[in-house]
Tab-separated table of C-alpha atoms in Angstrom:
chain	number	residue	atom	x	y	z
A	1470	MET	CA	4.462	17.017	27.655
A	1471	ASN	CA	3.265	19.273	25.040
A	1472	ASP	CA	0.192	18.622	22.813
A	1473	PRO	CA	1.063	16.736	19.954
A	1474	ILE	CA	2.379	13.996	22.291
A	1475	TYR	CA	-0.991	14.500	24.344
A	1476	PHE	CA	-2.622	14.279	21.034
A	1477	VAL	CA	-0.764	10.878	19.666
A	1478	ILE	CA	-1.025	8.963	23.012
A	1479	ILE	CA	-4.651	9.402	23.117
A	1480	TYR	CA	-4.614	8.458	19.449
A	1481	PHE	CA	-2.743	5.058	19.996
A	1482	ALA	CA	-5.028	4.570	23.385
A	1483	PHE	CA	-8.030	4.815	21.008
A	1484	VAL	CA	-7.235	2.563	18.638
A	1485	LEU	CA	-6.459	-0.048	20.934
A	1486	LEU	CA	-9.559	-0.271	23.073
A	1487	LEU	CA	-11.645	-0.151	19.143
A	1488	GLY	CA	-9.950	-2.946	18.464
A	1489	PHE	CA	-10.553	-4.499	21.897
A	1490	TYR	CA	-14.298	-3.694	21.692
A	1491	SER	CA	-13.944	-5.409	17.996
A	1492	TRP	CA	-13.075	-8.255	19.477
A	1493	PHE	CA	-16.658	-9.121	21.211
A	1494	LYS	CA	-17.584	-8.224	17.809
A	1495	ILE	CA	-15.923	-10.844	15.798
A	1496	LYS	CA	-19.358	-13.434	15.964
A	1497	THR	CA	-16.889	-15.862	12.714
A	1498	PRO	CA	-13.817	-15.835	11.119
A	1499	SER	CA	-15.882	-14.555	7.771
A	1500	ASP	CA	-16.048	-11.325	10.278
A	1501	TYR	CA	-12.584	-11.271	11.101
A	1502	TYR	CA	-11.103	-11.852	7.709
A	1503	VAL	CA	-13.566	-10.145	5.511
A	1504	ALA	CA	-16.190	-7.993	8.080
A	1505	GLY	CA	-18.634	-10.814	6.848
A	1506	LYS	CA	-18.386	-9.425	3.044
A	1507	ASN	CA	-21.180	-6.982	4.048
A	1508	ALA	CA	-20.035	-3.387	3.897
A	1509	ARG	CA	-21.624	-0.809	2.391
A	1510	LEU	CA	-19.703	2.007	-0.083
A	1511	VAL	CA	-19.143	4.494	2.657
A	1512	PRO	CA	-16.812	1.674	5.311
A	1513	VAL	CA	-15.391	0.154	1.310
A	1514	SER	CA	-14.191	3.709	-0.045
A	1515	GLY	CA	-13.500	5.380	2.839
A	1516	SER	CA	-11.010	2.396	3.853
A	1517	LEU	CA	-9.528	2.115	0.160
A	1518	LEU	CA	-8.938	5.034	0.394
A	1519	ALA	CA	-7.531	5.269	3.816
A	1520	THR	CA	-4.636	1.909	2.832
A	1521	ILE	CA	-3.990	3.903	-0.327
A	1522	LEU	CA	-2.895	7.280	2.031
A	1523	GLY	CA	-0.632	4.830	4.664
A	1524	GLY	CA	2.550	6.025	5.100
A	1525	SER	CA	4.042	5.385	1.900
A	1526	ALA	CA	1.740	6.941	-0.146
A	1527	ILE	CA	2.187	10.440	1.709
A	1528	LEU	CA	5.797	10.550	3.375
A	1529	GLY	CA	6.592	8.428	-0.215
A	1530	THR	CA	5.113	11.513	-2.122
A	1531	ILE	CA	6.612	14.273	-0.072
A	1532	GLU	CA	9.954	12.826	-0.199
A	1533	LEU	CA	9.540	11.915	-3.998
A	1534	SER	CA	9.010	16.314	-4.602
A	1535	GLN	CA	11.957	17.534	-2.578
A	1536	ASN	CA	14.434	15.312	-4.848
A	1537	ILE	CA	12.516	15.214	-8.469
A	1538	GLY	CA	9.592	18.287	-8.202
A	1539	TRP	CA	6.378	18.179	-9.808
A	1540	ALA	CA	7.408	15.664	-11.677
A	1541	ALA	CA	5.924	13.642	-8.414
A	1542	LEU	CA	2.904	13.901	-8.913
A	1543	TRP	CA	3.222	10.992	-11.105
A	1544	PHE	CA	3.176	9.129	-8.348
A	1545	LEU	CA	0.062	9.008	-7.061
A	1546	PHE	CA	-1.133	9.733	-10.842
A	1547	CYS	CA	-0.540	6.233	-11.446
A	1548	ALA	CA	-1.946	4.836	-8.421
A	1549	ALA	CA	-5.415	6.833	-9.673
A	1550	LEU	CA	-4.644	5.413	-13.157
A	1551	GLY	CA	-3.815	1.843	-12.144
A	1552	LEU	CA	-7.801	2.140	-10.147
A	1553	PHE	CA	-9.493	3.516	-13.145
A	1554	VAL	CA	-8.956	0.347	-15.267
A	1555	LEU	CA	-9.519	-1.565	-11.875
A	1556	ALA	CA	-13.247	-0.283	-11.963
A	1557	PRO	CA	-14.238	-2.654	-14.752
A	1558	LEU	CA	-12.917	-5.645	-13.371
A	1559	ALA	CA	-13.695	-5.052	-9.811
A	1560	ARG	CA	-16.876	-6.779	-9.976
A	1561	TYR	CA	-15.065	-9.902	-11.684
A	1562	VAL	CA	-12.863	-9.562	-8.346
A	1563	SER	CA	-16.016	-9.634	-5.764
A	1564	ARG	CA	-17.942	-11.919	-7.665
A	1565	TYR	CA	-15.114	-14.466	-8.074
A	1566	GLY	CA	-13.053	-13.658	-5.001
A	1567	LYS	CA	-13.354	-14.283	-1.390
A	1568	TYR	CA	-10.401	-13.560	1.116
A	1569	THR	CA	-7.320	-13.195	-0.602
A	1570	LEU	CA	-5.702	-12.595	-3.674
A	1571	PRO	CA	-4.250	-16.358	-4.225
A	1572	GLY	CA	-7.642	-17.483	-3.303
A	1573	LEU	CA	-8.415	-15.794	-6.415
A	1574	LEU	CA	-5.582	-17.135	-8.692
A	1575	GLY	CA	-6.459	-20.490	-7.062
A	1576	HIS	CA	-9.978	-20.551	-8.379
A	1577	PHE	CA	-8.143	-19.540	-12.358
A	1578	PHE	CA	-5.496	-21.965	-12.651
A	1579	GLY	CA	-5.199	-24.905	-10.131
A	1580	GLU	CA	-4.057	-25.089	-6.298
A	1581	ARG	CA	-0.033	-24.633	-8.048
A	1582	ALA	CA	-0.953	-21.011	-8.814
A	1583	ARG	CA	-2.204	-20.604	-5.448
A	1584	PHE	CA	0.650	-22.402	-3.439
A	1585	ILE	CA	2.810	-20.496	-5.137
A	1586	SER	CA	1.371	-17.036	-4.347
A	1587	SER	CA	1.287	-17.914	-1.069
A	1588	LEU	CA	4.433	-18.558	-0.415
A	1589	VAL	CA	5.775	-15.792	-2.281
A	1590	ILE	CA	3.111	-12.315	-1.701
A	1591	PRO	CA	3.975	-12.295	2.345
A	1592	LEU	CA	7.704	-12.433	1.886
A	1593	ALA	CA	7.066	-9.294	-0.824
A	1594	TRP	CA	4.089	-7.879	1.486
A	1595	LEU	CA	6.236	-7.681	4.409
A	1596	GLY	CA	8.445	-5.025	2.792
A	1597	ILE	CA	4.959	-2.418	2.406
A	1598	VAL	CA	4.392	-3.652	6.248
A	1599	GLY	CA	8.324	-1.954	6.558
A	1600	ALA	CA	7.000	0.540	4.419
A	1601	GLN	CA	4.262	1.682	7.427
A	1602	ILE	CA	6.306	1.166	10.075
A	1603	ILE	CA	9.590	2.819	8.329
A	1604	ALA	CA	6.664	5.915	7.472
A	1605	ALA	CA	5.293	5.901	11.863
A	1606	ALA	CA	8.872	5.766	13.378
A	1607	LYS	CA	9.534	9.089	11.181
A	1608	ILE	CA	6.457	10.893	12.203
A	1609	LEU	CA	7.507	9.464	16.244
A	1610	THR	CA	11.194	10.741	15.697
A	1611	GLY	CA	10.147	14.325	14.461
A	1612	LEU	CA	8.716	14.855	17.868
A	1613	GLY	CA	12.217	15.006	18.932
A	1614	ILE	CA	10.986	13.110	22.852
A	1615	ILE	CA	11.662	8.941	21.197
A	1616	GLY	CA	15.204	7.805	18.643
A	1617	TYR	CA	13.786	6.069	15.493
A	1618	SER	CA	14.588	2.597	16.800
A	1619	ALA	CA	12.864	2.988	19.584
A	1620	ALA	CA	9.601	4.357	17.370
A	1621	ALA	CA	9.953	1.837	15.021
A	1622	ILE	CA	9.877	-1.059	17.957
A	1623	VAL	CA	6.531	0.954	19.335
A	1624	ALA	CA	5.006	1.876	15.922
A	1625	GLY	CA	5.432	-1.955	15.237
A	1626	THR	CA	4.342	-3.228	18.500
A	1627	VAL	CA	1.347	-1.095	18.636
A	1628	PHE	CA	0.345	-2.172	14.626
A	1629	ILE	CA	0.241	-5.568	16.069
A	1630	ILE	CA	-1.570	-5.480	18.783
A	1631	TYR	CA	-4.327	-3.856	16.952
A	1632	THR	CA	-3.934	-5.265	14.168
A	1633	LEU	CA	-4.337	-8.670	16.092
A	1634	VAL	CA	-7.994	-8.848	18.155
A	1635	GLY	CA	-9.759	-5.989	15.955
A	1636	GLY	CA	-9.646	-7.879	12.478
A	1637	GLN	CA	-11.896	-6.230	9.630
A	1638	VAL	CA	-14.290	-5.704	11.536
A	1639	SER	CA	-12.040	-2.629	13.777
A	1640	ILE	CA	-10.420	-1.745	10.345
A	1641	LEU	CA	-12.921	-1.078	8.557
A	1642	LYS	CA	-14.788	0.757	11.232
A	1643	THR	CA	-11.754	3.520	11.852
A	1644	ASP	CA	-10.911	3.674	8.162
A	1645	THR	CA	-13.328	5.935	7.178
A	1646	LEU	CA	-12.484	8.523	10.358
A	1647	GLN	CA	-9.040	8.165	9.620
A	1648	SER	CA	-9.226	9.159	6.084
A	1649	VAL	CA	-11.241	12.321	6.778
A	1650	LEU	CA	-8.867	13.041	9.395
A	1651	ILE	CA	-6.086	12.675	7.242
A	1652	ILE	CA	-7.666	14.318	3.981
A	1653	THR	CA	-8.305	17.737	7.106
A	1654	GLY	CA	-4.856	17.490	7.199
A	1655	LEU	CA	-3.341	17.917	4.745
A	1656	ALA	CA	-5.304	20.252	3.491
A	1657	ALA	CA	-4.966	22.591	6.145
A	1658	LEU	CA	-1.098	22.071	6.339
A	1659	THR	CA	-1.533	22.474	2.016
A	1660	ILE	CA	-3.907	26.050	3.164
A	1661	PHE	CA	-1.119	27.679	5.537
A	1662	ALA	CA	1.746	26.961	3.499
A	1663	ALA	CA	0.103	28.489	0.653
A	1664	GLU	CA	0.012	31.758	2.382
A	1665	THR	CA	4.011	31.909	3.424
A	1666	PRO	CA	5.789	33.684	1.291
A	1667	THR	CA	7.401	30.857	0.573
A	1668	ALA	CA	5.210	29.888	-1.920
A	1669	GLY	CA	5.048	32.759	-4.619
A	1670	SER	CA	8.459	32.021	-5.148
A	1671	LEU	CA	8.162	27.737	-5.847
A	1672	PRO	CA	8.512	26.563	-9.608
A	1673	LYS	CA	5.459	26.589	-11.641
A	1674	LEU	CA	3.161	23.709	-12.189
A	1675	THR	CA	3.182	23.348	-15.825
A	1676	THR	CA	3.632	21.096	-18.374
A	1677	GLY	CA	7.333	21.025	-18.497
A	1678	GLU	CA	8.201	20.399	-15.565
A	1679	LEU	CA	5.981	16.830	-15.654
A	1680	PHE	CA	9.695	15.743	-16.477
A	1681	ASN	CA	12.864	16.493	-16.008
A	1682	ALA	CA	16.442	15.292	-15.945
A	1683	SER	CA	15.715	12.919	-12.973
A	1684	PHE	CA	12.289	12.079	-13.611
A	1685	THR	CA	12.180	10.615	-17.825
A	1686	GLY	CA	9.222	9.492	-20.077
A	1687	ILE	CA	11.275	5.671	-19.486
A	1688	ASP	CA	10.639	6.942	-15.387
A	1689	LEU	CA	7.052	7.068	-16.002
A	1690	VAL	CA	7.169	4.193	-18.111
A	1691	ILE	CA	8.599	1.853	-15.032
A	1692	LEU	CA	6.189	3.033	-13.013
A	1693	ILE	CA	3.278	2.721	-14.138
A	1694	LEU	CA	4.745	-1.233	-14.685
A	1695	THR	CA	5.630	-1.115	-11.446
A	1696	TYR	CA	2.969	0.758	-9.167
A	1697	SER	CA	0.077	1.278	-10.804
A	1698	VAL	CA	-0.286	-2.381	-11.845
A	1699	THR	CA	-0.479	-2.895	-8.051
A	1700	PHE	CA	-3.888	-1.050	-7.742
A	1701	VAL	CA	-5.498	-3.226	-10.469
A	1702	VAL	CA	-4.196	-6.200	-9.309
A	1703	GLY	CA	-2.728	-5.981	-5.444
A	1704	PRO	CA	-3.728	-8.365	-1.931
A	1705	ASP	CA	-3.617	-5.086	-0.106
A	1706	ILE	CA	-6.488	-3.386	-2.418
A	1707	TYR	CA	-8.584	-6.690	-3.278
A	1708	SER	CA	-8.882	-7.416	0.080
A	1709	ARG	CA	-10.753	-4.602	0.586
A	1710	VAL	CA	-13.083	-4.984	-2.696
A	1711	PHE	CA	-13.720	-8.607	-0.630
A	1712	CYS	CA	-15.211	-6.904	2.032
A	1713	ALA	CA	-17.825	-5.095	-0.207
A	1714	LYS	CA	-21.511	-6.213	0.173
A	1715	ASP	CA	-21.926	-6.767	-3.352
A	1716	GLU	CA	-20.404	-6.103	-7.064
A	1717	LYS	CA	-22.012	-2.624	-7.914
A	1718	THR	CA	-20.045	-0.518	-3.927
A	1719	ALA	CA	-17.055	-2.460	-5.395
A	1720	THR	CA	-17.296	-0.637	-8.539
A	1721	ARG	CA	-18.796	2.690	-6.979
A	1722	SER	CA	-15.973	2.727	-4.440
A	1723	VAL	CA	-12.556	2.229	-6.574
A	1724	LEU	CA	-13.342	4.663	-8.970
A	1725	ILE	CA	-14.876	7.218	-6.111
A	1726	VAL	CA	-10.557	7.010	-4.341
A	1727	ALA	CA	-9.271	6.918	-7.898
A	1728	VAL	CA	-10.892	10.512	-8.044
A	1729	ILE	CA	-9.945	11.747	-4.999
A	1730	LEU	CA	-6.313	10.636	-5.334
A	1731	ILE	CA	-5.894	13.127	-7.396
A	1732	PRO	CA	-6.017	16.288	-6.360
A	1733	ILE	CA	-4.321	14.814	-2.875
A	1734	SER	CA	-1.610	13.980	-5.502
A	1735	PHE	CA	-1.316	17.936	-6.311
A	1736	GLY	CA	-1.336	18.744	-2.212
A	1737	LEU	CA	1.110	16.047	-1.696
A	1738	THR	CA	3.941	17.452	-4.592
A	1739	PHE	CA	3.590	20.874	-3.212
A	1740	LEU	CA	4.324	20.564	0.276
A	1741	GLY	CA	7.731	18.403	-1.223
A	1742	ILE	CA	8.322	21.254	-2.748
A	1743	TYR	CA	7.315	23.440	-0.081
A	1744	SER	CA	9.724	21.767	2.448
A	1745	SER	CA	12.153	21.813	0.048
A	1746	ALA	CA	12.324	25.345	-0.526
A	1747	THR	CA	12.571	26.013	3.412
A	1748	GLY	CA	15.328	23.996	3.842
A	1749	SER	CA	12.299	21.171	6.506
A	1750	ARG	CA	12.932	17.873	4.782
A	1751	GLU	CA	10.848	16.272	7.067
A	1752	ILE	CA	6.937	16.908	7.341
A	1753	MET	CA	6.883	17.385	10.677
A	1754	SER	CA	9.900	19.701	10.754
A	1755	PHE	CA	7.637	22.189	8.419
A	1756	ALA	CA	4.448	21.617	9.699
A	1757	GLN	CA	5.402	22.419	13.315
A	1758	HIS	CA	6.195	25.971	11.937
A	1759	LEU	CA	3.388	25.896	10.518
A	1760	LEU	CA	0.673	24.992	12.267
A	1761	PRO	CA	-1.223	26.387	15.262
A	1762	ASN	CA	-0.072	23.811	18.360
A	1763	TRP	CA	-3.250	21.852	18.671
A	1764	PHE	CA	-3.577	22.058	14.872
A	1765	TYR	CA	-0.019	20.518	14.782
A	1766	GLY	CA	-1.182	17.375	17.188
A	1767	LEU	CA	-4.343	16.924	15.415
A	1768	PHE	CA	-1.853	16.894	12.052
A	1769	VAL	CA	0.462	14.835	14.022
A	1770	ALA	CA	-2.816	11.946	15.073
A	1771	ALA	CA	-3.966	12.044	10.693
A	1772	LEU	CA	-0.130	10.822	9.668
A	1773	LEU	CA	0.136	8.383	12.029
A	1774	SER	CA	-4.218	7.180	10.910
A	1775	ALA	CA	-2.251	7.545	6.864
A	1776	VAL	CA	0.148	4.847	8.093
A	1777	MET	CA	-2.173	2.501	10.303
A	1778	SER	CA	-4.646	2.279	7.346
A	1779	SER	CA	-2.253	0.535	5.599
A	1780	ALA	CA	-0.515	-1.530	7.792
A	1781	ASP	CA	-3.123	-2.854	9.412
A	1782	THR	CA	-4.475	-3.991	6.082
A	1783	THR	CA	-1.719	-5.389	4.592
A	1784	LEU	CA	-0.308	-7.064	7.876
A	1785	LEU	CA	-4.055	-8.686	7.878
A	1786	THR	CA	-3.792	-9.273	4.038
A	1787	SER	CA	-0.565	-10.998	4.337
A	1788	SER	CA	-1.857	-13.612	7.305
A	1789	LEU	CA	-4.678	-14.182	6.100
A	1790	ILE	CA	-2.521	-15.476	2.362
A	1791	LEU	CA	0.098	-17.226	4.748
A	1792	SER	CA	-2.866	-19.274	6.612
A	1793	GLU	CA	-5.024	-20.249	3.691
A	1794	LEU	CA	-1.967	-21.933	2.227
A	1795	PHE	CA	-2.348	-24.728	5.133
A	1796	HIS	CA	-5.679	-23.919	5.518
A	1797	PRO	CA	-7.744	-23.669	2.464
A	1798	ASP	CA	-10.875	-23.820	4.532
A	1799	MET	CA	-10.629	-20.321	6.401
A	1800	GLU	CA	-13.469	-21.324	8.293
A	1801	ASP	CA	-11.684	-23.355	10.474
A	1802	LYS	CA	-10.832	-23.069	13.938
A	1803	LYS	CA	-7.246	-24.388	13.506
A	1804	ALA	CA	-7.309	-21.371	10.289
A	1805	PHE	CA	-8.331	-18.271	12.169
A	1806	ARG	CA	-5.701	-19.122	15.253
A	1807	LEU	CA	-2.542	-19.622	13.318
A	1808	THR	CA	-3.821	-16.136	11.251
A	1809	ARG	CA	-3.983	-14.695	14.430
A	1810	ILE	CA	-0.310	-16.467	15.086
A	1811	LEU	CA	1.108	-14.927	12.405
A	1812	ILE	CA	-0.125	-11.576	12.538
A	1813	VAL	CA	2.530	-11.562	15.462
A	1814	VAL	CA	5.244	-13.073	13.763
A	1815	LEU	CA	4.872	-11.357	10.065
A	1816	GLY	CA	4.401	-8.350	12.261
A	1817	PHE	CA	7.897	-9.158	13.646
A	1818	PHE	CA	10.000	-9.572	10.674
A	1819	SER	CA	8.435	-6.048	9.813
A	1820	ILE	CA	9.826	-4.433	12.777
A	1821	ILE	CA	13.164	-6.186	11.923
A	1822	ILE	CA	12.893	-4.325	7.931
A	1823	ALA	CA	12.116	-1.067	9.649
A	1824	LEU	CA	15.271	-0.891	11.318
A	1825	PHE	CA	17.485	-2.109	9.224
A	1826	VAL	CA	16.114	-0.115	5.607
A	1827	THR	CA	14.871	3.797	7.077
A	1828	SER	CA	13.944	4.980	3.238
A	1829	ILE	CA	10.171	3.930	2.886
A	1830	LEU	CA	10.431	4.408	-0.829
A	1831	GLN	CA	12.907	1.720	-0.860
A	1832	SER	CA	11.261	-0.477	0.812
A	1833	LEU	CA	7.895	-0.162	-0.760
A	1834	LEU	CA	9.117	0.262	-4.097
A	1835	LEU	CA	11.645	-3.397	-3.915
A	1836	ALA	CA	8.534	-5.342	-2.468
A	1837	LEU	CA	5.918	-3.572	-5.469
A	1838	THR	CA	8.713	-4.755	-8.276
A	1839	PHE	CA	9.041	-8.026	-7.554
A	1840	PHE	CA	5.346	-9.029	-6.916
A	1841	SER	CA	4.395	-6.577	-10.344
A	1842	GLY	CA	7.344	-8.734	-11.878
A	1843	ALA	CA	5.096	-12.023	-10.522
A	1844	PHE	CA	1.322	-11.936	-10.336
A	1845	VAL	CA	0.168	-9.022	-12.870
A	1846	VAL	CA	0.096	-10.377	-16.404
A	1847	PRO	CA	-1.363	-14.358	-14.658
A	1848	MET	CA	-4.551	-12.043	-12.566
A	1849	LEU	CA	-4.996	-10.096	-15.782
A	1850	ALA	CA	-5.427	-13.351	-17.659
A	1851	GLY	CA	-7.273	-15.084	-15.027
A	1852	LEU	CA	-9.818	-11.775	-14.602
A	1853	LEU	CA	-9.406	-11.476	-18.732
A	1854	ARG	CA	-10.182	-15.053	-19.292
A	1855	ILE	CA	-7.150	-15.731	-21.436
A	1856	LYS	CA	-5.837	-19.168	-21.872
A	1857	VAL	CA	-2.680	-20.030	-20.016
A	1858	VAL	CA	0.088	-22.529	-20.594
A	1859	LYS	CA	-0.736	-23.873	-16.943
A	1860	PRO	CA	2.110	-26.273	-16.884
A	1861	GLN	CA	4.447	-22.927	-16.676
A	1862	LEU	CA	2.614	-20.925	-14.166
A	1863	THR	CA	4.853	-21.494	-11.805
A	1864	ALA	CA	7.780	-20.504	-13.840
A	1865	ALA	CA	6.612	-17.298	-15.088
A	1866	ILE	CA	5.342	-16.063	-11.736
A	1867	LEU	CA	9.119	-16.701	-10.668
A	1868	ALA	CA	10.696	-15.992	-13.255
A	1869	GLY	CA	8.674	-12.709	-13.490
A	1870	GLY	CA	9.333	-11.335	-10.356
A	1871	PHE	CA	13.121	-12.087	-9.516
A	1872	VAL	CA	13.929	-10.367	-12.988
A	1873	ALA	CA	11.976	-7.501	-12.750
A	1874	LEU	CA	13.263	-7.388	-8.701
A	1875	ALA	CA	16.876	-7.830	-10.151
A	1876	GLY	CA	16.125	-4.994	-12.524
A	1877	LYS	CA	15.483	-2.720	-9.709
A	1878	LEU	CA	18.310	-3.473	-7.917
A	1879	ILE	CA	20.844	-2.661	-10.445
A	1880	ASN	CA	18.423	0.245	-11.112
A	1881	LEU	CA	19.090	1.548	-7.280
A	1882	TRP	CA	22.683	0.405	-7.080
A	1883	GLY	CA	24.233	-0.020	-10.734
A	1884	ASN	CA	22.989	1.367	-14.222
A	1885	PRO	CA	19.390	3.891	-14.097
A	1886	LEU	CA	18.426	2.760	-17.815
A	1887	ALA	CA	20.006	-1.563	-17.574
A	1888	GLY	CA	17.567	-1.659	-14.902
A	1889	ASN	CA	15.054	0.225	-16.227
A	1890	ILE	CA	14.910	-2.177	-19.818
A	1891	VAL	CA	15.651	-5.527	-17.306
A	1892	ILE	CA	12.089	-4.720	-15.311
A	1893	ILE	CA	10.538	-5.158	-18.708
A	1894	PHE	CA	12.093	-6.999	-19.856
A	1895	ALA	CA	10.380	-9.297	-16.210
A	1896	PHE	CA	6.964	-8.531	-17.926
A	1897	ALA	CA	8.208	-10.354	-21.232
A	1898	VAL	CA	9.121	-12.952	-19.442
A	1899	ASN	CA	6.728	-13.211	-18.079
A	1900	GLY	CA	4.232	-13.396	-20.766
A	1901	ILE	CA	6.314	-15.882	-22.696
A	1902	LEU	CA	5.760	-18.281	-20.204
A	1903	LEU	CA	2.583	-17.596	-19.434
A	1904	PHE	CA	1.319	-17.125	-22.978
A	1905	VAL	CA	3.737	-19.838	-25.076
A	1906	ASP	CA	3.182	-23.574	-24.940
A	1907	LEU	CA	7.978	-24.148	-24.775
A	1908	LYS	CA	7.681	-28.065	-24.709
A	1909	ARG	CA	5.006	-27.395	-28.088
A	1910	ASP	CA	7.395	-25.535	-29.618
A	1911	ARG	CA	10.486	-28.404	-29.248
A	1912	ASN	CA	8.457	-30.947	-30.704
């Protein structure tokens, strides 16, 4: 065994032990769900950052920049844009929300809205958890000691056990430390890469590099509609806000993370361009050549930290949402027990997804596209107190989500322009059904 493998073993052992330790710190269901809703600025900010930088953001940005160059900056720029929009709304999310986004929708629009969103969101979010397992499997495969399928099963199993035993208490304990580890690892890799002779021959960043034949203005519009908006309205993002001890903490945490994402975007995009130029398209490959062996082990742990932070948050959030569907009173012991059962069930299906879909961005964007088409407009309407046609809410959610998903599928496997037009149309359909009383107009 070499040093990086030792680091991986130690890391997995550490998070599992911390999860079991947190088991004994959980006194109430609220502790398990939202850490007692008493988290301060640093834990909330650290957890939010770690959740966003989960493997799909890090490896996804690098994968994208290998294909479209500096235009990949827009990926995390759009995430930051979404958080800047969320910042003034965060106080309302904290004020009216308790445990889940469907619970918040139910507060605004009634039981029907809560029911349909509780059914749909966990299904869409299976793709998000699957993306984290894909990312972790690629990291482990890069060590050369295990195949992809076995790596996906190992990573998924660790994620499930850690989330199952520790809940939100363990997640908040580790996420701040993991954020520091992630940023340190990425910064070191960027510095080492920038000092190599290859760095001098890379394409320079100019305004003309922000768009190209592979990424046009309409692609940016679609990215905003399907990606940025999930940071304005997103179950995983809101789960961090729900943990904040007050509205001021929630707002400040969102702003801090939005600012931090901007320099991180530059670093990740540079690393993707660098790896493409050197022919080492897998981050593990070029990191191993650039970093000292002991530091490479820390970097592997940093990547796994990123994936773990996002996976545990998303898995717990999805399980909470489904559990709330059957038990509106989440303080009930039956709801608590069901939540833990669902963590295992949803985690298992996420592993299955990871075994058959190996593209991080493909898994991520399919799930996010459905979610954004279905829920962004209704949630913004609720937060801004805009009146909607409640009898048409279910139709708006389903039509918006499925039309957006159809557009994304057309984009991936058919005509990209036609697919993008369909995605934009999905938001129009969603808005019309929400705000225009079609029954009254017919009369």
